[in-house]
Coordinates of C-alpha atoms and ligand atoms in Angstrom, one line a residue:
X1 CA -8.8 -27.1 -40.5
X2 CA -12.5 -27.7 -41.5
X3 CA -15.3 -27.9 -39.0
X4 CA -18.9 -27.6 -39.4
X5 CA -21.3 -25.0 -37.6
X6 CA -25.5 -25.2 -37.0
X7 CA -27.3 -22.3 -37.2
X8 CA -30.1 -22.9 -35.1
X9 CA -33.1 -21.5 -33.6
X10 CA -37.2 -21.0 -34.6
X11 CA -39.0 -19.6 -37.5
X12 CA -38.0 -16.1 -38.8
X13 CA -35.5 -15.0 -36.8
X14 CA -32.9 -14.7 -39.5
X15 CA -31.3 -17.9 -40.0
X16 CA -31.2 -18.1 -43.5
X17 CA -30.1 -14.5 -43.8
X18 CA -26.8 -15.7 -42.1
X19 CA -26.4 -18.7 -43.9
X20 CA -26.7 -16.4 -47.2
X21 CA -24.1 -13.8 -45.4
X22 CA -21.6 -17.1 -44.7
X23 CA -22.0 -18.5 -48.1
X24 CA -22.1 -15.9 -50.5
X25 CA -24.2 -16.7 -52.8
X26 CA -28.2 -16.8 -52.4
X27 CA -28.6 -20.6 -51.9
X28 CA -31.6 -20.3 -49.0
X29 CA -34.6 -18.9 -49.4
X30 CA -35.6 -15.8 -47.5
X31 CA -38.9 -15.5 -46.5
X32 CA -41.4 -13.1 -43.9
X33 CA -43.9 -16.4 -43.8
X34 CA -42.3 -18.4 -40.5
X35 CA -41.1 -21.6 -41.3
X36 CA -40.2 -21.5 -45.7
X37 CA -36.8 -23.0 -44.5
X38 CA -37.6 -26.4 -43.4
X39 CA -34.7 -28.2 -44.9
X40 CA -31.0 -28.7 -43.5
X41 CA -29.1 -27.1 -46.4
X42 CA -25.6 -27.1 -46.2
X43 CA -23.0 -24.6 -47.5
X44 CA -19.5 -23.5 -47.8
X45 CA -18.6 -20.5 -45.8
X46 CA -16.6 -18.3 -45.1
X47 CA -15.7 -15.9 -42.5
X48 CA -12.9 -13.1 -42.4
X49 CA -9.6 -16.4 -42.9
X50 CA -12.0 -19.1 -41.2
X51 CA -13.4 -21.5 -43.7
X52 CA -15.5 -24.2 -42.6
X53 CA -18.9 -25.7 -43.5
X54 CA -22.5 -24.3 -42.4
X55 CA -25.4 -25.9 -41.9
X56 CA -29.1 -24.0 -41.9
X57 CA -31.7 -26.0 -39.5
X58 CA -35.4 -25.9 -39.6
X59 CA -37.0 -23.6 -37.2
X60 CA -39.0 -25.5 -34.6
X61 CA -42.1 -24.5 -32.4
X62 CA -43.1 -26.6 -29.6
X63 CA -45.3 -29.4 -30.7
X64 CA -45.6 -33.2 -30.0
X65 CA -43.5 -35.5 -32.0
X66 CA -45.6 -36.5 -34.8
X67 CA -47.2 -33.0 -36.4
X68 CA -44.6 -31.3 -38.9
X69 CA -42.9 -28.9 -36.1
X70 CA -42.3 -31.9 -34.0
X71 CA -40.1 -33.6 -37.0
X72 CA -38.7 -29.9 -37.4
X73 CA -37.5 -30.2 -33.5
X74 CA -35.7 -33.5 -34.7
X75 CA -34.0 -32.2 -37.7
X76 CA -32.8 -29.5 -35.3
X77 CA -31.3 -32.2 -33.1
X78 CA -30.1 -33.9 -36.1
X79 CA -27.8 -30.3 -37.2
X80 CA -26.7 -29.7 -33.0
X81 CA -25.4 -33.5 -33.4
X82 CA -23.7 -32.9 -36.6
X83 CA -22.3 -29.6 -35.6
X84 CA -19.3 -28.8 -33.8
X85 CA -20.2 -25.5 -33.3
X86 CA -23.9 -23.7 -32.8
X87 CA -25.3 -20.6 -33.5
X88 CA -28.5 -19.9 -31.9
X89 CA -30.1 -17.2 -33.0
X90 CA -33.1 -15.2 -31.5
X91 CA -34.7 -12.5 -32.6
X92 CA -33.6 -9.4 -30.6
X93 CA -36.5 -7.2 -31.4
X94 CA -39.0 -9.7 -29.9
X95 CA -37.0 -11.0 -27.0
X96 CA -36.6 -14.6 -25.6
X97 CA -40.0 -16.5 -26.3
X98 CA -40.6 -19.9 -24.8
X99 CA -40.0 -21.7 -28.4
X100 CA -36.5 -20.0 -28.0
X101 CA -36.6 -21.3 -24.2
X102 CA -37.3 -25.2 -25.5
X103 CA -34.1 -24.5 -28.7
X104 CA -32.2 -23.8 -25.8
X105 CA -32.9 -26.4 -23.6
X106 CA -32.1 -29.0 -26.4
X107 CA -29.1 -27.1 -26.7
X108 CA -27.7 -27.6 -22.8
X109 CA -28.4 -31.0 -23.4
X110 CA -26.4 -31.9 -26.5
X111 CA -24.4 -28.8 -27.7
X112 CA -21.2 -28.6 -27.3
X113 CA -20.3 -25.3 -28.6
X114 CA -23.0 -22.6 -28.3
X115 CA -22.6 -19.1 -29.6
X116 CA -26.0 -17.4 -28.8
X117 CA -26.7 -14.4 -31.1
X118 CA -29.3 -12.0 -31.1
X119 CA -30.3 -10.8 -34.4
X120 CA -31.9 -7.8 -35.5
X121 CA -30.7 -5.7 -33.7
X122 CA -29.6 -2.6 -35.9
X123 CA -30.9 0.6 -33.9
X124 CA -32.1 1.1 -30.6
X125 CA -35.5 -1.2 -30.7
X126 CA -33.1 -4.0 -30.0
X127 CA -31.4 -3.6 -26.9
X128 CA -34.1 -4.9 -24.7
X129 CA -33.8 -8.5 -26.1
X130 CA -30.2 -8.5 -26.4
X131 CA -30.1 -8.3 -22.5
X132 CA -33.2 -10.9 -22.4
X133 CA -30.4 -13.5 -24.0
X134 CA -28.3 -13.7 -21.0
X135 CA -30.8 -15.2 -19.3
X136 CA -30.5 -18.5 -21.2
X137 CA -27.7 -18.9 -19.7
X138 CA -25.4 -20.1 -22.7
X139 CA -23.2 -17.5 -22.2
X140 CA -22.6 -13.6 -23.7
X141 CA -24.6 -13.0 -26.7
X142 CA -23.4 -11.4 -29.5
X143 CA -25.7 -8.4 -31.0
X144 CA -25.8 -9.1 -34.6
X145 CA -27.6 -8.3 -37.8
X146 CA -27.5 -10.2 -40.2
X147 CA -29.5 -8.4 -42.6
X148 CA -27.0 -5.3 -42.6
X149 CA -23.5 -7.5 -41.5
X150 CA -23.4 -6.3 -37.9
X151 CA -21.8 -7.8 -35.6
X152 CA -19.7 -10.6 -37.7
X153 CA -16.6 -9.1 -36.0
X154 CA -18.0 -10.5 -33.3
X155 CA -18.8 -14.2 -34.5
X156 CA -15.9 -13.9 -35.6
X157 CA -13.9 -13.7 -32.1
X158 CA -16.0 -16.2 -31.0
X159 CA -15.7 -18.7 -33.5
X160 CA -12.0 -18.0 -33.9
X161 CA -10.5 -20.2 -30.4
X162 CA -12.6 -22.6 -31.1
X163 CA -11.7 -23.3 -34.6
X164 CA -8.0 -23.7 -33.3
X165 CA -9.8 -26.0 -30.9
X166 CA -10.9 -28.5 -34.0
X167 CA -7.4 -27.8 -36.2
X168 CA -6.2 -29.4 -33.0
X169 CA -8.6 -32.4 -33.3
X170 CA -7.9 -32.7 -37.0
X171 CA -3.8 -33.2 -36.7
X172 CA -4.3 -35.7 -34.2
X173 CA -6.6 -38.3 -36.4
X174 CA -5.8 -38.9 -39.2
X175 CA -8.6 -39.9 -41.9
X176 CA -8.1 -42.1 -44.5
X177 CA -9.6 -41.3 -48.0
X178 CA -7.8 -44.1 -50.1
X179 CA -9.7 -45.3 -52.9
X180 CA -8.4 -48.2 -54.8
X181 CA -8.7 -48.8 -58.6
X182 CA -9.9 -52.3 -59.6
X183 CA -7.7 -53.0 -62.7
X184 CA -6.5 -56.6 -61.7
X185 CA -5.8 -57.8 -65.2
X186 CA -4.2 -54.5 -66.5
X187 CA -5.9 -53.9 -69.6
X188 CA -10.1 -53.3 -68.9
X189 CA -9.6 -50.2 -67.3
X190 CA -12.3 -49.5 -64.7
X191 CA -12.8 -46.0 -63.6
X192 CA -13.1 -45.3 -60.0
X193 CA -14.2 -41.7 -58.8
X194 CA -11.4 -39.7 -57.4
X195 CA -12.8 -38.3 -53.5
X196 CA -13.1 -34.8 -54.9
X197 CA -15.5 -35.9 -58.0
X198 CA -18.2 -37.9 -56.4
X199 CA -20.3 -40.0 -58.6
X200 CA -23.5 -38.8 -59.5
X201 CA -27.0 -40.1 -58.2
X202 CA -30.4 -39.4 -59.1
X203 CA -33.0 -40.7 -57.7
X204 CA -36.5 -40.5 -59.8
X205 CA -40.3 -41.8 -59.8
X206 CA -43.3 -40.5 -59.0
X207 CA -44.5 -38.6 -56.8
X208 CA -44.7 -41.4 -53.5
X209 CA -42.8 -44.0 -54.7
X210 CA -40.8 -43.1 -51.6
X211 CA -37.9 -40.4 -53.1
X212 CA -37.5 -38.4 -50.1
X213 CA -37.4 -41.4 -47.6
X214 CA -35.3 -43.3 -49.4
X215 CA -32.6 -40.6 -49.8
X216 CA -33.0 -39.8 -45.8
X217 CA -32.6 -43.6 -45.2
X218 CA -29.4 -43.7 -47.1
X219 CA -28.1 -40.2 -45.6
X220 CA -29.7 -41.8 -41.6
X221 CA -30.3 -39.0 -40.6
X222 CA -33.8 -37.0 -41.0
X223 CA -32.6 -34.1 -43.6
X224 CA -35.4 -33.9 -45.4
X225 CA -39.2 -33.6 -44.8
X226 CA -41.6 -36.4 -46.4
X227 CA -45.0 -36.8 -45.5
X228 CA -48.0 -35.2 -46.8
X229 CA -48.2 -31.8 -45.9
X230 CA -48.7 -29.2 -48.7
X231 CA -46.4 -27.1 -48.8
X232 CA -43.8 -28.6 -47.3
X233 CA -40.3 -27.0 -49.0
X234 CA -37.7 -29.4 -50.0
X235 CA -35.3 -27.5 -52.0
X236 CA -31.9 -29.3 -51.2
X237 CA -31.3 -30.4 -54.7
X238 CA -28.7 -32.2 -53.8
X239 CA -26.9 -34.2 -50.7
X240 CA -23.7 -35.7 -50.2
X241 CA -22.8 -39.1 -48.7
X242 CA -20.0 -41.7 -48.4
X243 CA -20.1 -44.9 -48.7
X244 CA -17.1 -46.3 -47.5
X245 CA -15.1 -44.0 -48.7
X246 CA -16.8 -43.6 -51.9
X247 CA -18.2 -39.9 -52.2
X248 CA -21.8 -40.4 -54.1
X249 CA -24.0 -37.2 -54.6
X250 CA -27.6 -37.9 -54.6
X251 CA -29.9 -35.3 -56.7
X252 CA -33.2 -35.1 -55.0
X253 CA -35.7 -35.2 -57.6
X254 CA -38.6 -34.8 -54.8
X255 CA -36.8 -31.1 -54.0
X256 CA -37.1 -30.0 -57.7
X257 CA -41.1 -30.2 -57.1
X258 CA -41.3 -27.6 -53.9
X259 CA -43.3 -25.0 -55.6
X260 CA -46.5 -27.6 -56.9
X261 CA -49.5 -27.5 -55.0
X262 CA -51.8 -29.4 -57.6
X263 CA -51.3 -33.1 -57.6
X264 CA -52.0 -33.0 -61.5
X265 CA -49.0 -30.6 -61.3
X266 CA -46.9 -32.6 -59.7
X267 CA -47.3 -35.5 -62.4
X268 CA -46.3 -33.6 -64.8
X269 CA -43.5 -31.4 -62.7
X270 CA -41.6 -34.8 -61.3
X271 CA -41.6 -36.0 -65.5
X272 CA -39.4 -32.9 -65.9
X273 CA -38.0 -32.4 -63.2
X274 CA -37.2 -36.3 -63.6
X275 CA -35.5 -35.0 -67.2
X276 CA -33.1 -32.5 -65.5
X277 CA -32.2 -34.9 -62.6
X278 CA -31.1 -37.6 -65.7
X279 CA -28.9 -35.1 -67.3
X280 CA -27.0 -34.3 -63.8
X281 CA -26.4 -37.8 -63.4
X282 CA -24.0 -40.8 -64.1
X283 CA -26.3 -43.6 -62.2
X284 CA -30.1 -43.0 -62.7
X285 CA -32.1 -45.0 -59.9
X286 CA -35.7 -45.3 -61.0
X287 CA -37.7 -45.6 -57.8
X288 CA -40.8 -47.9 -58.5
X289 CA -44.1 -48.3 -55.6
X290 CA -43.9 -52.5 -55.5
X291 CA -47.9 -51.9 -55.5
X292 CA -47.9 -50.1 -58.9
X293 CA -44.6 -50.7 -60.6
X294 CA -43.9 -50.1 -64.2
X295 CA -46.5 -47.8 -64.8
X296 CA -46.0 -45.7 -68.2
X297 CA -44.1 -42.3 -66.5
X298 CA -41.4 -45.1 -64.8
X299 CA -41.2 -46.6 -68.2
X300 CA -40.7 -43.0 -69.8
X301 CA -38.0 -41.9 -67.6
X302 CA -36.2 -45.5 -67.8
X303 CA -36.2 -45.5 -71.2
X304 CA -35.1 -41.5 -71.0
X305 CA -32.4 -42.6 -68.8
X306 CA -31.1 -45.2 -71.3
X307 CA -31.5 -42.4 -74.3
X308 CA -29.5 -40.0 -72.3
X309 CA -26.6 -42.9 -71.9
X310 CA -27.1 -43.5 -68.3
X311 CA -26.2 -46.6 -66.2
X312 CA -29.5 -47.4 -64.8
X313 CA -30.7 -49.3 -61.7
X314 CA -34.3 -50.0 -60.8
X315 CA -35.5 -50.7 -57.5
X316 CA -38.6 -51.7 -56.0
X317 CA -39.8 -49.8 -52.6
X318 CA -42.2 -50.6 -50.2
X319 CA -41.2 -54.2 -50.1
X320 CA -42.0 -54.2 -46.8
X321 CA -45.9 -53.9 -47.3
X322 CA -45.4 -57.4 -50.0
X323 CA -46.8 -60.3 -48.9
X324 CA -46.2 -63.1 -51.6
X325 CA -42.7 -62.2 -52.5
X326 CA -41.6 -64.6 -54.4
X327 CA -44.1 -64.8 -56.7
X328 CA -44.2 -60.9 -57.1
X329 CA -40.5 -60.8 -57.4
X330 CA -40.7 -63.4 -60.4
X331 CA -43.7 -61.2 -61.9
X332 CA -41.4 -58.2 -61.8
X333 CA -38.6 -59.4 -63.3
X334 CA -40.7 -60.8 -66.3
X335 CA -42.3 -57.6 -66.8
X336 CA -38.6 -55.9 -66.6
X337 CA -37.2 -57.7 -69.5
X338 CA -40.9 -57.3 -71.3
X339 CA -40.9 -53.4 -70.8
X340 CA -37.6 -52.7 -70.6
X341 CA -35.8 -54.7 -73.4
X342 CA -33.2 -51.8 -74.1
X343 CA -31.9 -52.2 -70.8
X344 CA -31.5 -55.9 -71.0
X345 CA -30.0 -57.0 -67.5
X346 CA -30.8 -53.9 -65.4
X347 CA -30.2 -55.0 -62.1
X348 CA -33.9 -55.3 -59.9
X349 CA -33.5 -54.5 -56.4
X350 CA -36.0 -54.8 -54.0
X351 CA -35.9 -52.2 -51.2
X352 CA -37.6 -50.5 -48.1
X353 CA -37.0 -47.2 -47.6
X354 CA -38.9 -47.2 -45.1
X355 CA -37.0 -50.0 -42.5
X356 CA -33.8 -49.8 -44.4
X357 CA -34.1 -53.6 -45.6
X358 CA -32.1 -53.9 -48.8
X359 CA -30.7 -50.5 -49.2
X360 CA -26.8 -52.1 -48.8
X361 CA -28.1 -54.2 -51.9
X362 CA -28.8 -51.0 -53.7
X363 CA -25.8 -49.1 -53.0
X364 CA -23.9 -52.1 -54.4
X365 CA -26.2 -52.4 -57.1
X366 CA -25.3 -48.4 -57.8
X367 CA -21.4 -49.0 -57.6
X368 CA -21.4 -52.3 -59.8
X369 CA -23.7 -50.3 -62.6
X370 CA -21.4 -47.5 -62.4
X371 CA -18.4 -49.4 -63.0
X372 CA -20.3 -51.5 -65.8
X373 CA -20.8 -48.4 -67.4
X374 CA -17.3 -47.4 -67.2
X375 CA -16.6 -50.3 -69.1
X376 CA -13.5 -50.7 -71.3
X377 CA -12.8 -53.5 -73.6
X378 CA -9.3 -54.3 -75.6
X379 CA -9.3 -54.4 -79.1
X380 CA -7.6 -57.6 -79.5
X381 CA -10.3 -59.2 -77.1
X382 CA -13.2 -57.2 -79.5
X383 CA -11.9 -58.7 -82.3
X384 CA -11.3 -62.1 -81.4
X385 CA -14.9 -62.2 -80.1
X386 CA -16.2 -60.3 -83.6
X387 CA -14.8 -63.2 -85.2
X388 CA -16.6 -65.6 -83.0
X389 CA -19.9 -63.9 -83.1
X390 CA -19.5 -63.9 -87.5
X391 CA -19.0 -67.6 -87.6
X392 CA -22.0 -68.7 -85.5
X393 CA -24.2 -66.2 -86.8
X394 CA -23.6 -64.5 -89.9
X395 CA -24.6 -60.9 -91.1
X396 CA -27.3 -60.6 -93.6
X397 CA -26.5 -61.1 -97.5
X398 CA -28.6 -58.4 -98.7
X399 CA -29.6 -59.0 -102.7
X400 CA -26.8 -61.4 -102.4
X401 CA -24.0 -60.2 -101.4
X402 CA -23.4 -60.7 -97.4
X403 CA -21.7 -58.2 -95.6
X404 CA -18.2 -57.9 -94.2
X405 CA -17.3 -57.0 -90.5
X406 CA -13.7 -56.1 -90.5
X407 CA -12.8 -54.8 -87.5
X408 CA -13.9 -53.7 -84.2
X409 CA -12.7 -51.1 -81.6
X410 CA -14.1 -49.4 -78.3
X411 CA -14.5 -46.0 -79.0
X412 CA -15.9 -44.4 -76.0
X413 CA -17.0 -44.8 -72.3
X414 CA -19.7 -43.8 -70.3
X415 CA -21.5 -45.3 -71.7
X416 CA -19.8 -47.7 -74.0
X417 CA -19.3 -47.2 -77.1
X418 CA -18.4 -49.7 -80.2
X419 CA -17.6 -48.8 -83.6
X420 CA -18.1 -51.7 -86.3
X421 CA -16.0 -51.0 -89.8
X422 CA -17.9 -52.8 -92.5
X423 CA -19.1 -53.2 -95.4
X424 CA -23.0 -51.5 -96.4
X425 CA -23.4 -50.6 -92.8
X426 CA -26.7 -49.5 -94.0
X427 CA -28.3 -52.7 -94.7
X428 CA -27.4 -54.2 -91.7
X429 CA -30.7 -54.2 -90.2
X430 CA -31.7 -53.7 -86.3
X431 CA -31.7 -57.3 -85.6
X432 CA -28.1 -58.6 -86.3
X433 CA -26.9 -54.9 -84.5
X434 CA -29.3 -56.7 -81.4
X435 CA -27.5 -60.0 -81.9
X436 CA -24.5 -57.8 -81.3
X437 CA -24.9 -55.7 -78.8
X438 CA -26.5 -58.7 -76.8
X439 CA -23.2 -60.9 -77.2
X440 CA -21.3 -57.6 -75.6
X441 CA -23.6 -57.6 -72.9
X442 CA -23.4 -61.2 -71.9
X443 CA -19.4 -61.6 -73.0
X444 CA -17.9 -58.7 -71.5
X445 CA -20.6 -58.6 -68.3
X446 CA -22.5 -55.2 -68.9
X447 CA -26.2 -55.7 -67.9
X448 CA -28.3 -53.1 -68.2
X449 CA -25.7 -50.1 -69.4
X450 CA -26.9 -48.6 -72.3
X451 CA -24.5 -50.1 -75.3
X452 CA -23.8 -48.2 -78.5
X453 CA -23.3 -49.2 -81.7
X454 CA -22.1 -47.4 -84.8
X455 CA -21.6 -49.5 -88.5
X456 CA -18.8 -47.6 -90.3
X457 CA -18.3 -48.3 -93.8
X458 CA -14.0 -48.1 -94.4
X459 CA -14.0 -45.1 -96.2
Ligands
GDP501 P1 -35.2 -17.9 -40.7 O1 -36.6 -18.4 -40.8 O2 -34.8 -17.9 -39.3 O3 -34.3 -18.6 -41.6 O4 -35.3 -16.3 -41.0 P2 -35.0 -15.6 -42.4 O5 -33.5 -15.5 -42.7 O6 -35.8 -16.1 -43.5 O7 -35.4 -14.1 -42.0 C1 -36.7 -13.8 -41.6 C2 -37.0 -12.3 -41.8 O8 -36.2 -11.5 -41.0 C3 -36.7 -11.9 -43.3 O9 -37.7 -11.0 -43.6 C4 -35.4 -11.2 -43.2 O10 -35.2 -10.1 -44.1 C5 -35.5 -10.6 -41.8 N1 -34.2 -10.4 -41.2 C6 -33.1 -11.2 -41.1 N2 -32.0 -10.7 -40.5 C7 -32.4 -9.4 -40.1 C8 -31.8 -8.4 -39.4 O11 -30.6 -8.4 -39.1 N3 -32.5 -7.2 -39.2 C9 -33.8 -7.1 -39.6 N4 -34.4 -6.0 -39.3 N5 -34.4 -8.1 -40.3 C10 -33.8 -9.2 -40.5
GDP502 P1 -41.6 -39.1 -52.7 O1 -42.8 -38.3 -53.2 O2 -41.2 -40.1 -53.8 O3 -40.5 -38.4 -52.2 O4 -42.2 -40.1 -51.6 P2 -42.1 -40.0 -50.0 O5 -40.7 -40.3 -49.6 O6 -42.6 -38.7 -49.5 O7 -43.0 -41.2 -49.5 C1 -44.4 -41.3 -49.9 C2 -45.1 -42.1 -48.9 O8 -44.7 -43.5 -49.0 C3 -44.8 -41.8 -47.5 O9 -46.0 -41.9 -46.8 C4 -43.8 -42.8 -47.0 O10 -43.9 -43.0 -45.6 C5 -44.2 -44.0 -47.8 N1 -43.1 -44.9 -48.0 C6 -41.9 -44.6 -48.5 N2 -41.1 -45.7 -48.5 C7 -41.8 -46.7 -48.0 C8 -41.5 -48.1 -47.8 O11 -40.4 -48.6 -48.0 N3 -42.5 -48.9 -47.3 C9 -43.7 -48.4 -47.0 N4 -44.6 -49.2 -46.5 N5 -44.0 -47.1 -47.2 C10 -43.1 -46.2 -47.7

């Protein structure tokens, strides 16, 4: 019995207040300024035994579709279509206004479920208004305040037939959440996420390389802001998808910048904010602008990314706006291997965000590095190839006396992890550990993972 509910309405009424109430915890941000909450941000509420999943809209004012309240309207739209249930949400202390006129117009024509509450209205000053809401015609109002938890006895009867309503729905189809586990030849065991863990996404660059509309393009739906207004909150940190049944979690690096208002700031806030977003993640996508790609903060946080043991994908946005793509696409790859040698392989894939062209590409791209990075080798396969890899190339004899690999095993995952037993593991040298962990990339199929090495002497 799960089932999702919008809380709708314009700025400052007290929608975010009642998301706060539903969840618990303070997740959205409370503000007197109209309009702080421009995001959809989603949370897990409850209500008295009613558990289901709330949604907190944008306000909206009336405005024409390209200025910043126009694109609010949409997101509005976006939540109504989402939900299953809405609650509008006036404020009863000011009375119906004609933005609340035009929420509830968009409301007859889409909503299914409408629970109209007027909020604010602890003490007398609020009985006027809570009147004025029959007149939208949406049916009784409920007279709530959020602020002090009025009135949630209320919601509560409301919500409560109509939940019964959806646990109805729910028996009837049945949804299918199996996830299979590629392990064809029984022994390199590939880890698949289970539905309740989903696999972790981050999505850095800098600042307009396209973060926001990238992760909206993957989500399809508008759920967060882009565009350059100042001030513009985007503090979802993270959103959820599936992918065919794959559960992925995407951590907006873009949201972890909302307070900047400097652009000089906001180099230097997405390079750490770019650091946190690595650490949350098990696939790093670095987000490069096809007209400036590579420049030295991509580098850093690629190369951060491969420090941190992350699998790593890099794709090119705004292909779109390329004109000689061929040629480009050659020059990019060159300068990938150049820049990038300690991700030898990293899978390149050219995107638009913006029409949507390639982003199948990418979320294959993400799946394959992830499983690349959950790589597990056998150690009679190690071995065998050890062996191989000695007698066409072997280690260095340091003042004479070569050294010895004896043995080889997989110690770790995620990413992988080799240790070599040998002899003077110190005087190996960087080059003949490349030589290796080259061979491992190109024997056992792991472009671009970040591969680890460690020489053990026996002791
Ligand atoms: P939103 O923009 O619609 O999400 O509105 P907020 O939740 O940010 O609330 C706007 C303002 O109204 C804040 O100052 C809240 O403290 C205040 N507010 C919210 N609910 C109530 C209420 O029930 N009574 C009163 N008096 N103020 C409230
Ligand atoms: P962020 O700062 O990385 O989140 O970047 P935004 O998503 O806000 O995008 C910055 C600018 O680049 C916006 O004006 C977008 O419309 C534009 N943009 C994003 N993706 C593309 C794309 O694929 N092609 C083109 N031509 N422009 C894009």
């Amino acid at each position: 019995m799960s089932f999702t509910l919008a809380i709708v309405g314009r700025p400052n009424v007290g929608k975010s207040t009642l998301f706060n109430r539903l969840v618990g915890k303070r997740l959205a941000l409370v503000d007197d300024q109209p309009g702080v909450t421009r995001d959809l941000r989603e949370g897990a509420a409850r209500l008295g035994d009613l558990r289901f999943t709330v949604i907190d809209t944008a306000g909206l004012e009336e405005a024409t579709d390209d200025t910043l309240q126009g694109r609010m309207r949409k997101l509005t739209e976006r939540a109504v279509d989402m939900a299953d249930v809405c609650v509008f949400m006036i404020d009863a202390r000011v009375g119906v206004t004609p933005v609340d006129e035009a929420v509830a117009d968009i409301l007859r024509k889409r909503g299914r479920n409408v629970i109209v509450a007027a909020n604010k209205s602890e003490g007398r000053a609020a009985d006027g208004g809570v009147i004025e809401a029959y007149s939208l015609g949406l049916g009784e109002p409920i007279r709530l305040s959020a602020e002090h938890g009025e009135g949630l006895n209320d919601l509560y009867a409301q919500l409560l037939p109509l939940s019964e309503q959806f646990s109805e729905r729910d028996r009837t189809d049945t949804p299918e959440t199996d996830v299979s586990v590629d392990d064809e030849d029984g022994d390199d065991d590939i880890r698949v996420p289970t539905p309740d863990k989903p696999l972790q996404v981050a999505v850095v660059g800098r600042p307009n390389a396209g973060k926001s509309t990238l992760i909206n393009k993957l989500l399809g739906e508008d759920r967060l802001l882009t565009g350059p207004e100042a001030g513009i909150t985007r503090d979802a940190i993270s959103v959820q998808m599936d992918w065919n049944g794959l559960p992925v979690r995407i951590f907006d690096t873009a949201g972890m910048r909302k307070k900047a208002k400097v652009q000089e700031k906001l180099e230097k806030l997405s390079v750490s904010d770019g650091l946190r977003a690595v650490k949350f993640a098990e696939v790093v996508v670095v987000l490069l602008d096809a007209a400036i790609p590579f420049e030295q903060q991509d580098l850093r946080i690629a190369d951060l990314a491969e420090r941190e043991g992350r699998a790593v994908v890099i794709a090119v946005n705004k292909w779109d706006a390329e004109d000689d793509k061929s040629e480009k696409l050659k020059m990019l790859r060159e300068e990938c291997a150049r820049l990038l040698p300690q991700l030898r392989g990293v899978p390149l894939v050219t995107v638009s965000a913006l029409t949507g062209k390639g982003l199948d590409r990418l979320q294959q791209a993400i799946e394959r590095a992830y499983d690349v990075w959950n790589t597990r080798v056998t150690t009679a396969k190690l071995n065998q190839w050890l062996s191989g890899m000695v007698e066409a190339h072997p280690p260095p004899a340091p003042s004479g006396r070569r050294i010895k690999l004896r043995y080889m095993t997989q110690a770790k995952t995620r990413p992988p992890g080799f240790v070599v037993m040998c002899s003077n593991p110190e005087k190996m040298g960087a080059s003949y550990s490349r030589y290796l962990v080259n061979g491992l990339r190109d024997t056992f199929h792991m472009p671009g993972t970040p591969i680890r090495l460690y020489m053990r002497s026996q002791s």
